[in-house]
Amino acid sequence: MNRTHLPPMPPDDLPPGASPPGLPPAAALFLDFDGTLVEIAPVPDAVRVPPGLLPVLDRLARRLEGALAVVSGRPIADLDRFLPLPIVKVGDHGATLRLGPAAPAIGPNLPLPPPAWRARAADLAARFPGMLLEDKAHGFVLHYRLAGPEAGEAARALLSALVAEDPARFTLLSARKAWEVRPRGVSKASAVAALMARPPFAGRVPVFIGDDATDEEGMAAARAAGGLGLRLQEAFGTPARLRAWLAAAAGAPADGAAPPPRARAGQAGWRAAAPDEAPPR
């Protein structure tokens, strides 16, 4: 895909951020990626990572003694591509978790949606120019940002009907201009709980920052554990303001410079991921 031909992405009409709280000294920080650390893009591959973000995250992770995780609906391989840092990463809404660059990707045993479901989703995407079908390790997403509201309603109706065929094992997630089929049993809340039970997160104050409905469970889990669940739009206003807050919390210099990343060891807890779930880089 030639990104230069994508239509420009207008900034979301977000209210100015309120005065965000300070980061607790013994924080365990959980950050969503799309729409939180970086601005939403027309299609997932078009996301742009500001050059100063990587050194800020690395510096902040070291300041928090490794207790910083990016918790995303994206596969971990995507996070590695956009954030090539030795930090903890959680992909697929909690289905896969990796505690460090040398650690295996781990996660619970999860069902896979029937191939016929994906085929029907692909048929629908073909009917609406601009609709994008994104595959996940344990599900799939229909993005309709470039296809319009009619496509969004068609995606919701189809995926709702599919999930209704096996509601005990699958659920439907609403995201920003997207609908996603996800297995039950994992969420950003389960990711927070899994990490808070292990070093270096254990014993710290969880702070979860996200921007949409898929992050609400993670925010609620952080609050339930005595920490903070911050919705980007209300606490910061925009990803740029959040990045400035992170830089201040990291004590990062104005030019974003920071010492080079270093590896951090982690501990595995769930089963090892299947080979095709392991990140390629």
PDB file of C-alpha atoms in Angstrom:
ATOM      1  CA  MET A   1       0.000   0.000   0.000  1.00  0.00           C
ATOM      2  CA  ASN A   2       1.328   3.447  -0.944  1.00  0.00           C
ATOM      3  CA  ARG A   3       0.770   5.502   2.161  1.00  0.00           C
ATOM      4  CA  THR A   4       1.303   8.793   0.333  1.00  0.00           C
ATOM      5  CA  HIS A   5      -1.980   8.239  -1.523  1.00  0.00           C
ATOM      6  CA  LEU A   6      -4.059   7.787   1.628  1.00  0.00           C
ATOM      7  CA  PRO A   7      -6.565  10.549   2.356  1.00  0.00           C
ATOM      8  CA  PRO A   8      -5.466  12.887   5.133  1.00  0.00           C
ATOM      9  CA  MET A   9      -6.595  11.921   8.607  1.00  0.00           C
ATOM     10  CA  PRO A  10      -8.363  14.874  10.277  1.00  0.00           C
ATOM     11  CA  PRO A  11      -7.627  15.290  13.981  1.00  0.00           C
ATOM     12  CA  ASP A  12     -10.359  14.014  16.284  1.00  0.00           C
ATOM     13  CA  ASP A  13     -12.446  16.754  17.857  1.00  0.00           C
ATOM     14  CA  LEU A  14     -11.311  16.070  21.390  1.00  0.00           C
ATOM     15  CA  PRO A  15     -11.927  18.391  24.336  1.00  0.00           C
ATOM     16  CA  PRO A  16      -8.906  20.025  25.948  1.00  0.00           C
ATOM     17  CA  GLY A  17      -7.347  17.736  28.524  1.00  0.00           C
ATOM     18  CA  ALA A  18      -8.083  18.399  32.147  1.00  0.00           C
ATOM     19  CA  SER A  19      -5.177  18.653  34.530  1.00  0.00           C
ATOM     20  CA  PRO A  20      -3.920  15.036  34.527  1.00  0.00           C
ATOM     21  CA  PRO A  21      -2.728  13.518  37.795  1.00  0.00           C
ATOM     22  CA  GLY A  22       0.915  12.992  38.472  1.00  0.00           C
ATOM     23  CA  LEU A  23       2.353   9.540  37.906  1.00  0.00           C
ATOM     24  CA  PRO A  24       2.604   7.712  41.261  1.00  0.00           C
ATOM     25  CA  PRO A  25       6.248   7.119  42.267  1.00  0.00           C
ATOM     26  CA  ALA A  26       5.751   3.343  42.367  1.00  0.00           C
ATOM     27  CA  ALA A  27       3.560   3.161  39.275  1.00  0.00           C
ATOM     28  CA  ALA A  28       3.036   0.250  36.935  1.00  0.00           C
ATOM     29  CA  LEU A  29       2.127   1.937  33.669  1.00  0.00           C
ATOM     30  CA  PHE A  30      -0.127   0.340  31.033  1.00  0.00           C
ATOM     31  CA  LEU A  31      -0.510   2.212  27.741  1.00  0.00           C
ATOM     32  CA  ASP A  32      -2.805   1.579  24.795  1.00  0.00           C
ATOM     33  CA  PHE A  33      -1.213   2.198  21.384  1.00  0.00           C
ATOM     34  CA  ASP A  34      -3.633   3.330  18.630  1.00  0.00           C
ATOM     35  CA  GLY A  35      -5.419   6.531  19.558  1.00  0.00           C
ATOM     36  CA  THR A  36      -3.465   6.834  22.804  1.00  0.00           C
ATOM     37  CA  LEU A  37       0.291   6.816  22.218  1.00  0.00           C
ATOM     38  CA  VAL A  38      -0.211   7.662  18.545  1.00  0.00           C
ATOM     39  CA  GLU A  39      -2.958   9.313  16.561  1.00  0.00           C
ATOM     40  CA  ILE A  40      -5.557   7.114  14.860  1.00  0.00           C
ATOM     41  CA  ALA A  41      -4.715   6.534  11.185  1.00  0.00           C
ATOM     42  CA  PRO A  42      -7.067   5.858   8.242  1.00  0.00           C
ATOM     43  CA  VAL A  43      -5.816   2.250   8.122  1.00  0.00           C
ATOM     44  CA  PRO A  44      -3.704   0.368  10.715  1.00  0.00           C
ATOM     45  CA  ASP A  45      -0.499   0.277   8.647  1.00  0.00           C
ATOM     46  CA  ALA A  46      -0.541   4.050   8.172  1.00  0.00           C
ATOM     47  CA  VAL A  47       0.142   4.843  11.830  1.00  0.00           C
ATOM     48  CA  ARG A  48       3.000   7.289  12.335  1.00  0.00           C
ATOM     49  CA  VAL A  49       5.180   7.063  15.441  1.00  0.00           C
ATOM     50  CA  PRO A  50       6.693  10.458  16.361  1.00  0.00           C
ATOM     51  CA  PRO A  51      10.501  10.173  16.538  1.00  0.00           C
ATOM     52  CA  GLY A  52      10.630  11.346  20.138  1.00  0.00           C
ATOM     53  CA  LEU A  53       8.269   8.663  21.459  1.00  0.00           C
ATOM     54  CA  LEU A  54      10.720   5.755  21.459  1.00  0.00           C
ATOM     55  CA  PRO A  55      13.398   7.369  23.651  1.00  0.00           C
ATOM     56  CA  VAL A  56      10.718   8.667  26.020  1.00  0.00           C
ATOM     57  CA  LEU A  57       9.195   5.202  26.479  1.00  0.00           C
ATOM     58  CA  ASP A  58      12.594   3.616  26.975  1.00  0.00           C
ATOM     59  CA  ARG A  59      13.642   6.207  29.529  1.00  0.00           C
ATOM     60  CA  LEU A  60      10.334   5.943  31.379  1.00  0.00           C
ATOM     61  CA  ALA A  61      10.473   2.130  31.426  1.00  0.00           C
ATOM     62  CA  ARG A  62      13.903   2.280  33.005  1.00  0.00           C
ATOM     63  CA  ARG A  63      12.700   4.860  35.529  1.00  0.00           C
ATOM     64  CA  LEU A  64       9.841   2.484  36.440  1.00  0.00           C
ATOM     65  CA  GLU A  65      12.298  -0.434  36.685  1.00  0.00           C
ATOM     66  CA  GLY A  66      10.651  -2.156  33.732  1.00  0.00           C
ATOM     67  CA  ALA A  67       7.041  -1.790  34.954  1.00  0.00           C
ATOM     68  CA  LEU A  68       5.745  -0.310  31.721  1.00  0.00           C
ATOM     69  CA  ALA A  69       3.652  -2.241  29.189  1.00  0.00           C
ATOM     70  CA  VAL A  70       2.021  -1.374  25.900  1.00  0.00           C
ATOM     71  CA  VAL A  71      -1.350  -3.159  25.865  1.00  0.00           C
ATOM     72  CA  SER A  72      -2.919  -3.210  22.417  1.00  0.00           C
ATOM     73  CA  GLY A  73      -5.434  -4.944  20.231  1.00  0.00           C
ATOM     74  CA  ARG A  74      -2.696  -5.298  17.635  1.00  0.00           C
ATOM     75  CA  PRO A  75      -0.567  -8.440  17.283  1.00  0.00           C
ATOM     76  CA  ILE A  76       2.759  -8.242  19.116  1.00  0.00           C
ATOM     77  CA  ALA A  77       4.550  -8.388  15.760  1.00  0.00           C
ATOM     78  CA  ASP A  78       2.882  -5.071  14.854  1.00  0.00           C
ATOM     79  CA  LEU A  79       3.979  -3.538  18.147  1.00  0.00           C
ATOM     80  CA  ASP A  80       7.539  -4.710  17.514  1.00  0.00           C
ATOM     81  CA  ARG A  81       7.461  -3.034  14.115  1.00  0.00           C
ATOM     82  CA  PHE A  82       6.210   0.309  15.399  1.00  0.00           C
ATOM     83  CA  LEU A  83       7.877   0.223  18.830  1.00  0.00           C
ATOM     84  CA  PRO A  84      11.249  -1.568  18.472  1.00  0.00           C
ATOM     85  CA  LEU A  85      12.002  -1.345  22.185  1.00  0.00           C
ATOM     86  CA  PRO A  86      12.781  -3.988  24.846  1.00  0.00           C
ATOM     87  CA  ILE A  87       9.621  -3.224  26.822  1.00  0.00           C
ATOM     88  CA  VAL A  88       6.727  -5.455  27.901  1.00  0.00           C
ATOM     89  CA  LYS A  89       4.128  -5.831  25.155  1.00  0.00           C
ATOM     90  CA  VAL A  90       0.631  -7.298  25.199  1.00  0.00           C
ATOM     91  CA  GLY A  91      -1.125  -8.010  21.908  1.00  0.00           C
ATOM     92  CA  ASP A  92      -4.535  -9.113  20.668  1.00  0.00           C
ATOM     93  CA  HIS A  93      -6.387  -7.575  23.636  1.00  0.00           C
ATOM     94  CA  GLY A  94      -4.539  -9.738  26.143  1.00  0.00           C
ATOM     95  CA  ALA A  95      -4.361 -12.970  24.126  1.00  0.00           C
ATOM     96  CA  THR A  96      -0.558 -12.794  23.835  1.00  0.00           C
ATOM     97  CA  LEU A  97       1.932 -11.326  26.256  1.00  0.00           C
ATOM     98  CA  ARG A  98       5.708 -10.962  26.139  1.00  0.00           C
ATOM     99  CA  LEU A  99       7.731  -9.798  29.117  1.00  0.00           C
ATOM    100  CA  GLY A 100      10.921  -8.989  27.251  1.00  0.00           C
ATOM    101  CA  PRO A 101      12.691  -9.310  23.891  1.00  0.00           C
ATOM    102  CA  ALA A 102      14.197 -12.697  24.804  1.00  0.00           C
ATOM    103  CA  ALA A 103      11.052 -14.028  26.494  1.00  0.00           C
ATOM    104  CA  PRO A 104       8.514 -16.230  24.699  1.00  0.00           C
ATOM    105  CA  ALA A 105       5.092 -14.920  23.753  1.00  0.00           C
ATOM    106  CA  ILE A 106       2.670 -16.508  26.187  1.00  0.00           C
ATOM    107  CA  GLY A 107      -1.100 -16.663  26.539  1.00  0.00           C
ATOM    108  CA  PRO A 108      -4.077 -18.806  27.505  1.00  0.00           C
ATOM    109  CA  ASN A 109      -5.576 -21.506  25.308  1.00  0.00           C
ATOM    110  CA  LEU A 110      -8.193 -19.798  23.170  1.00  0.00           C
ATOM    111  CA  PRO A 111     -10.687 -20.911  20.535  1.00  0.00           C
ATOM    112  CA  LEU A 112     -10.337 -19.902  16.896  1.00  0.00           C
ATOM    113  CA  PRO A 113     -13.357 -18.581  14.993  1.00  0.00           C
ATOM    114  CA  PRO A 114     -14.663 -20.912  12.270  1.00  0.00           C
ATOM    115  CA  PRO A 115     -13.086 -20.269   8.830  1.00  0.00           C
ATOM    116  CA  ALA A 116     -16.576 -19.670   7.469  1.00  0.00           C
ATOM    117  CA  TRP A 117     -16.906 -16.598   9.688  1.00  0.00           C
ATOM    118  CA  ARG A 118     -13.830 -14.993   8.199  1.00  0.00           C
ATOM    119  CA  ALA A 119     -15.016 -15.872   4.687  1.00  0.00           C
ATOM    120  CA  ARG A 120     -18.334 -14.125   5.291  1.00  0.00           C
ATOM    121  CA  ALA A 121     -16.512 -11.094   6.700  1.00  0.00           C
ATOM    122  CA  ALA A 122     -14.267 -11.017   3.608  1.00  0.00           C
ATOM    123  CA  ASP A 123     -17.328 -11.149   1.356  1.00  0.00           C
ATOM    124  CA  LEU A 124     -18.825  -8.187   3.207  1.00  0.00           C
ATOM    125  CA  ALA A 125     -15.593  -6.185   3.001  1.00  0.00           C
ATOM    126  CA  ALA A 126     -15.538  -6.750  -0.764  1.00  0.00           C
ATOM    127  CA  ARG A 127     -18.962  -5.113  -1.039  1.00  0.00           C
ATOM    128  CA  PHE A 128     -17.851  -1.822   0.558  1.00  0.00           C
ATOM    129  CA  PRO A 129     -14.895   0.022  -0.985  1.00  0.00           C
ATOM    130  CA  GLY A 130     -12.624   1.156   1.819  1.00  0.00           C
ATOM    131  CA  MET A 131     -13.671  -1.525   4.303  1.00  0.00           C
ATOM    132  CA  LEU A 132     -10.652  -3.441   5.606  1.00  0.00           C
ATOM    133  CA  LEU A 133     -10.575  -6.957   7.042  1.00  0.00           C
ATOM    134  CA  GLU A 134      -7.735  -7.378   9.547  1.00  0.00           C
ATOM    135  CA  ASP A 135      -6.782 -10.866  10.740  1.00  0.00           C
ATOM    136  CA  LYS A 136      -5.755 -11.510  14.337  1.00  0.00           C
ATOM    137  CA  ALA A 137      -4.255 -14.626  15.923  1.00  0.00           C
ATOM    138  CA  HIS A 138      -7.600 -15.523  17.509  1.00  0.00           C
ATOM    139  CA  GLY A 139     -10.131 -13.401  15.643  1.00  0.00           C
ATOM    140  CA  PHE A 140     -10.554 -10.660  13.060  1.00  0.00           C
ATOM    141  CA  VAL A 141     -11.618  -7.036  12.666  1.00  0.00           C
ATOM    142  CA  LEU A 142     -13.681  -5.124  10.119  1.00  0.00           C
ATOM    143  CA  HIS A 143     -12.489  -1.500   9.846  1.00  0.00           C
ATOM    144  CA  TYR A 144     -14.944   0.894   8.197  1.00  0.00           C
ATOM    145  CA  ARG A 145     -13.324   4.311   8.747  1.00  0.00           C
ATOM    146  CA  LEU A 146     -12.818   4.768   4.999  1.00  0.00           C
ATOM    147  CA  ALA A 147     -16.085   3.082   4.023  1.00  0.00           C
ATOM    148  CA  GLY A 148     -18.690   5.151   5.866  1.00  0.00           C
ATOM    149  CA  PRO A 149     -21.438   4.566   8.444  1.00  0.00           C
ATOM    150  CA  GLU A 150     -23.507   2.259   6.226  1.00  0.00           C
ATOM    151  CA  ALA A 151     -20.543  -0.112   6.064  1.00  0.00           C
ATOM    152  CA  GLY A 152     -20.147   0.135   9.821  1.00  0.00           C
ATOM    153  CA  GLU A 153     -23.741  -0.885  10.429  1.00  0.00           C
ATOM    154  CA  ALA A 154     -23.397  -3.780   7.978  1.00  0.00           C
ATOM    155  CA  ALA A 155     -20.228  -4.927   9.770  1.00  0.00           C
ATOM    156  CA  ARG A 156     -21.934  -4.724  13.167  1.00  0.00           C
ATOM    157  CA  ALA A 157     -24.955  -6.694  11.949  1.00  0.00           C
ATOM    158  CA  LEU A 158     -22.888  -9.450  10.354  1.00  0.00           C
ATOM    159  CA  LEU A 159     -20.421  -9.916  13.193  1.00  0.00           C
ATOM    160  CA  SER A 160     -23.202  -9.800  15.786  1.00  0.00           C
ATOM    161  CA  ALA A 161     -24.940 -12.624  13.935  1.00  0.00           C
ATOM    162  CA  LEU A 162     -21.723 -14.638  13.741  1.00  0.00           C
ATOM    163  CA  VAL A 163     -20.951 -14.268  17.440  1.00  0.00           C
ATOM    164  CA  ALA A 164     -24.553 -15.249  18.250  1.00  0.00           C
ATOM    165  CA  GLU A 165     -23.782 -18.656  16.742  1.00  0.00           C
ATOM    166  CA  ASP A 166     -21.268 -19.342  19.552  1.00  0.00           C
ATOM    167  CA  PRO A 167     -21.770 -16.740  22.286  1.00  0.00           C
ATOM    168  CA  ALA A 168     -20.145 -18.853  24.986  1.00  0.00           C
ATOM    169  CA  ARG A 169     -16.770 -18.692  23.263  1.00  0.00           C
ATOM    170  CA  PHE A 170     -16.764 -15.398  21.314  1.00  0.00           C
ATOM    171  CA  THR A 171     -17.749 -11.795  21.858  1.00  0.00           C
ATOM    172  CA  LEU A 172     -18.034  -8.669  19.715  1.00  0.00           C
ATOM    173  CA  LEU A 173     -15.930  -5.597  20.483  1.00  0.00           C
ATOM    174  CA  SER A 174     -16.733  -2.067  19.404  1.00  0.00           C
ATOM    175  CA  ALA A 175     -13.689   0.065  18.630  1.00  0.00           C
ATOM    176  CA  ARG A 176     -13.198   3.402  16.891  1.00  0.00           C
ATOM    177  CA  LYS A 177     -14.667   2.829  13.405  1.00  0.00           C
ATOM    178  CA  ALA A 178     -14.199  -0.932  13.726  1.00  0.00           C
ATOM    179  CA  TRP A 179     -15.910  -4.106  14.936  1.00  0.00           C
ATOM    180  CA  GLU A 180     -13.896  -7.056  16.185  1.00  0.00           C
ATOM    181  CA  VAL A 181     -14.619 -10.722  16.899  1.00  0.00           C
ATOM    182  CA  ARG A 182     -12.639 -11.806  19.975  1.00  0.00           C
ATOM    183  CA  PRO A 183     -12.563 -14.986  22.065  1.00  0.00           C
ATOM    184  CA  ARG A 184     -13.991 -14.762  25.540  1.00  0.00           C
ATOM    185  CA  GLY A 185     -11.630 -15.234  28.454  1.00  0.00           C
ATOM    186  CA  VAL A 186      -9.076 -12.539  27.634  1.00  0.00           C
ATOM    187  CA  SER A 187      -9.174  -8.780  27.792  1.00  0.00           C
ATOM    188  CA  LYS A 188      -7.009  -5.860  28.668  1.00  0.00           C
ATOM    189  CA  ALA A 189      -8.218  -6.427  32.237  1.00  0.00           C
ATOM    190  CA  SER A 190      -6.864  -9.976  32.225  1.00  0.00           C
ATOM    191  CA  ALA A 191      -3.561  -8.613  30.906  1.00  0.00           C
ATOM    192  CA  VAL A 192      -3.350  -6.116  33.768  1.00  0.00           C
ATOM    193  CA  ALA A 193      -4.086  -8.866  36.296  1.00  0.00           C
ATOM    194  CA  ALA A 194      -1.509 -11.212  34.764  1.00  0.00           C
ATOM    195  CA  LEU A 195       1.219  -8.588  34.831  1.00  0.00           C
ATOM    196  CA  MET A 196       0.391  -7.256  38.288  1.00  0.00           C
ATOM    197  CA  ALA A 197       0.977 -10.763  39.646  1.00  0.00           C
ATOM    198  CA  ARG A 198       4.609 -10.804  38.443  1.00  0.00           C
ATOM    199  CA  PRO A 199       7.740  -8.714  38.837  1.00  0.00           C
ATOM    200  CA  PRO A 200       8.456  -5.957  38.060  1.00  0.00           C
ATOM    201  CA  PHE A 201       4.763  -4.950  38.191  1.00  0.00           C
ATOM    202  CA  ALA A 202       3.818  -6.698  41.461  1.00  0.00           C
ATOM    203  CA  GLY A 203       3.384  -4.379  44.435  1.00  0.00           C
ATOM    204  CA  ARG A 204       3.131  -1.250  42.314  1.00  0.00           C
ATOM    205  CA  VAL A 205       0.215   1.120  41.648  1.00  0.00           C
ATOM    206  CA  PRO A 206      -1.374   0.308  38.269  1.00  0.00           C
ATOM    207  CA  VAL A 207      -2.096   3.199  35.898  1.00  0.00           C
ATOM    208  CA  PHE A 208      -3.930   2.322  32.677  1.00  0.00           C
ATOM    209  CA  ILE A 209      -4.336   4.927  29.922  1.00  0.00           C
ATOM    210  CA  GLY A 210      -6.528   4.275  26.874  1.00  0.00           C
ATOM    211  CA  ASP A 211      -8.910   5.979  24.511  1.00  0.00           C
ATOM    212  CA  ASP A 212     -11.843   3.745  23.569  1.00  0.00           C
ATOM    213  CA  ALA A 213     -14.270   1.028  24.615  1.00  0.00           C
ATOM    214  CA  THR A 214     -11.681  -1.747  24.265  1.00  0.00           C
ATOM    215  CA  ASP A 215      -9.613  -0.026  26.989  1.00  0.00           C
ATOM    216  CA  GLU A 216     -12.419   0.352  29.537  1.00  0.00           C
ATOM    217  CA  GLU A 217     -11.806  -3.098  31.010  1.00  0.00           C
ATOM    218  CA  GLY A 218      -8.131  -2.288  31.566  1.00  0.00           C
ATOM    219  CA  MET A 219      -8.998   1.029  33.193  1.00  0.00           C
ATOM    220  CA  ALA A 220     -11.516  -0.682  35.476  1.00  0.00           C
ATOM    221  CA  ALA A 221      -8.961  -3.336  36.467  1.00  0.00           C
ATOM    222  CA  ALA A 222      -6.408  -0.655  37.377  1.00  0.00           C
ATOM    223  CA  ARG A 223      -8.951   1.217  39.491  1.00  0.00           C
ATOM    224  CA  ALA A 224     -10.075  -1.989  41.216  1.00  0.00           C
ATOM    225  CA  ALA A 225      -6.453  -2.647  42.191  1.00  0.00           C
ATOM    226  CA  GLY A 226      -6.166   0.756  43.835  1.00  0.00           C
ATOM    227  CA  GLY A 227      -4.679   2.563  40.850  1.00  0.00           C
ATOM    228  CA  LEU A 228      -5.815   4.909  38.095  1.00  0.00           C
ATOM    229  CA  GLY A 229      -7.782   4.297  34.924  1.00  0.00           C
ATOM    230  CA  LEU A 230      -7.445   7.364  32.691  1.00  0.00           C
ATOM    231  CA  ARG A 231      -9.401   7.938  29.495  1.00  0.00           C
ATOM    232  CA  LEU A 232      -7.195   9.898  27.128  1.00  0.00           C
ATOM    233  CA  GLN A 233      -9.870  12.323  25.963  1.00  0.00           C
ATOM    234  CA  GLU A 234     -10.801  13.362  29.491  1.00  0.00           C
ATOM    235  CA  ALA A 235      -7.388  13.358  31.174  1.00  0.00           C
ATOM    236  CA  PHE A 236      -5.136  14.585  28.348  1.00  0.00           C
ATOM    237  CA  GLY A 237      -7.241  15.601  25.344  1.00  0.00           C
ATOM    238  CA  THR A 238      -4.926  14.322  22.615  1.00  0.00           C
ATOM    239  CA  PRO A 239      -2.120  11.790  22.126  1.00  0.00           C
ATOM    240  CA  ALA A 240       0.324  14.682  21.739  1.00  0.00           C
ATOM    241  CA  ARG A 241      -0.546  15.957  25.207  1.00  0.00           C
ATOM    242  CA  LEU A 242      -0.154  12.463  26.623  1.00  0.00           C
ATOM    243  CA  ARG A 243       3.269  12.153  24.991  1.00  0.00           C
ATOM    244  CA  ALA A 244       4.299  15.447  26.598  1.00  0.00           C
ATOM    245  CA  TRP A 245       3.083  14.135  29.977  1.00  0.00           C
ATOM    246  CA  LEU A 246       5.055  10.919  29.514  1.00  0.00           C
ATOM    247  CA  ALA A 247       8.164  12.900  28.620  1.00  0.00           C
ATOM    248  CA  ALA A 248       7.787  14.971  31.784  1.00  0.00           C
ATOM    249  CA  ALA A 249       7.272  11.824  33.872  1.00  0.00           C
ATOM    250  CA  ALA A 250      10.382  10.300  32.307  1.00  0.00           C
ATOM    251  CA  GLY A 251      12.441  13.417  32.918  1.00  0.00           C
ATOM    252  CA  ALA A 252      13.311  13.275  29.219  1.00  0.00           C
ATOM    253  CA  PRO A 253      15.415  16.109  27.761  1.00  0.00           C
ATOM    254  CA  ALA A 254      13.717  18.444  25.327  1.00  0.00           C
ATOM    255  CA  ASP A 255      15.292  16.804  22.286  1.00  0.00           C
ATOM    256  CA  GLY A 256      14.002  13.377  23.337  1.00  0.00           C
ATOM    257  CA  ALA A 257      17.495  11.941  23.604  1.00  0.00           C
ATOM    258  CA  ALA A 258      17.979   8.983  25.893  1.00  0.00           C
ATOM    259  CA  PRO A 259      20.525   6.247  26.445  1.00  0.00           C
ATOM    260  CA  PRO A 260      20.175   3.275  24.094  1.00  0.00           C
ATOM    261  CA  PRO A 261      17.609   0.575  25.029  1.00  0.00           C
ATOM    262  CA  ARG A 262      18.753  -2.352  27.109  1.00  0.00           C
ATOM    263  CA  ALA A 263      17.133  -5.746  27.487  1.00  0.00           C
ATOM    264  CA  ARG A 264      15.027  -6.587  30.505  1.00  0.00           C
ATOM    265  CA  ALA A 265      14.392 -10.090  31.718  1.00  0.00           C
ATOM    266  CA  GLY A 266      10.868 -11.290  32.467  1.00  0.00           C
ATOM    267  CA  GLN A 267       9.069 -14.295  33.829  1.00  0.00           C
ATOM    268  CA  ALA A 268       6.680 -16.478  31.854  1.00  0.00           C
ATOM    269  CA  GLY A 269       3.418 -17.626  33.367  1.00  0.00           C
ATOM    270  CA  TRP A 270       0.969 -18.863  30.732  1.00  0.00           C
ATOM    271  CA  ARG A 271       1.544 -21.530  28.109  1.00  0.00           C
ATOM    272  CA  ALA A 272       4.088 -20.851  25.395  1.00  0.00           C
ATOM    273  CA  ALA A 273       2.523 -19.431  22.253  1.00  0.00           C
ATOM    274  CA  ALA A 274       2.301 -21.496  19.112  1.00  0.00           C
ATOM    275  CA  PRO A 275       5.142 -20.884  16.638  1.00  0.00           C
ATOM    276  CA  ASP A 276       2.973 -18.732  14.376  1.00  0.00           C
ATOM    277  CA  GLU A 277       2.137 -16.490  17.335  1.00  0.00           C
ATOM    278  CA  ALA A 278       5.772 -15.808  18.186  1.00  0.00           C
ATOM    279  CA  PRO A 279       6.914 -12.389  16.974  1.00  0.00           C
ATOM    280  CA  PRO A 280       9.211 -12.563  13.932  1.00  0.00           C
ATOM    281  CA  ARG A 281      11.519  -9.857  15.202  1.00  0.00           C
TER     282      ARG A 281
END
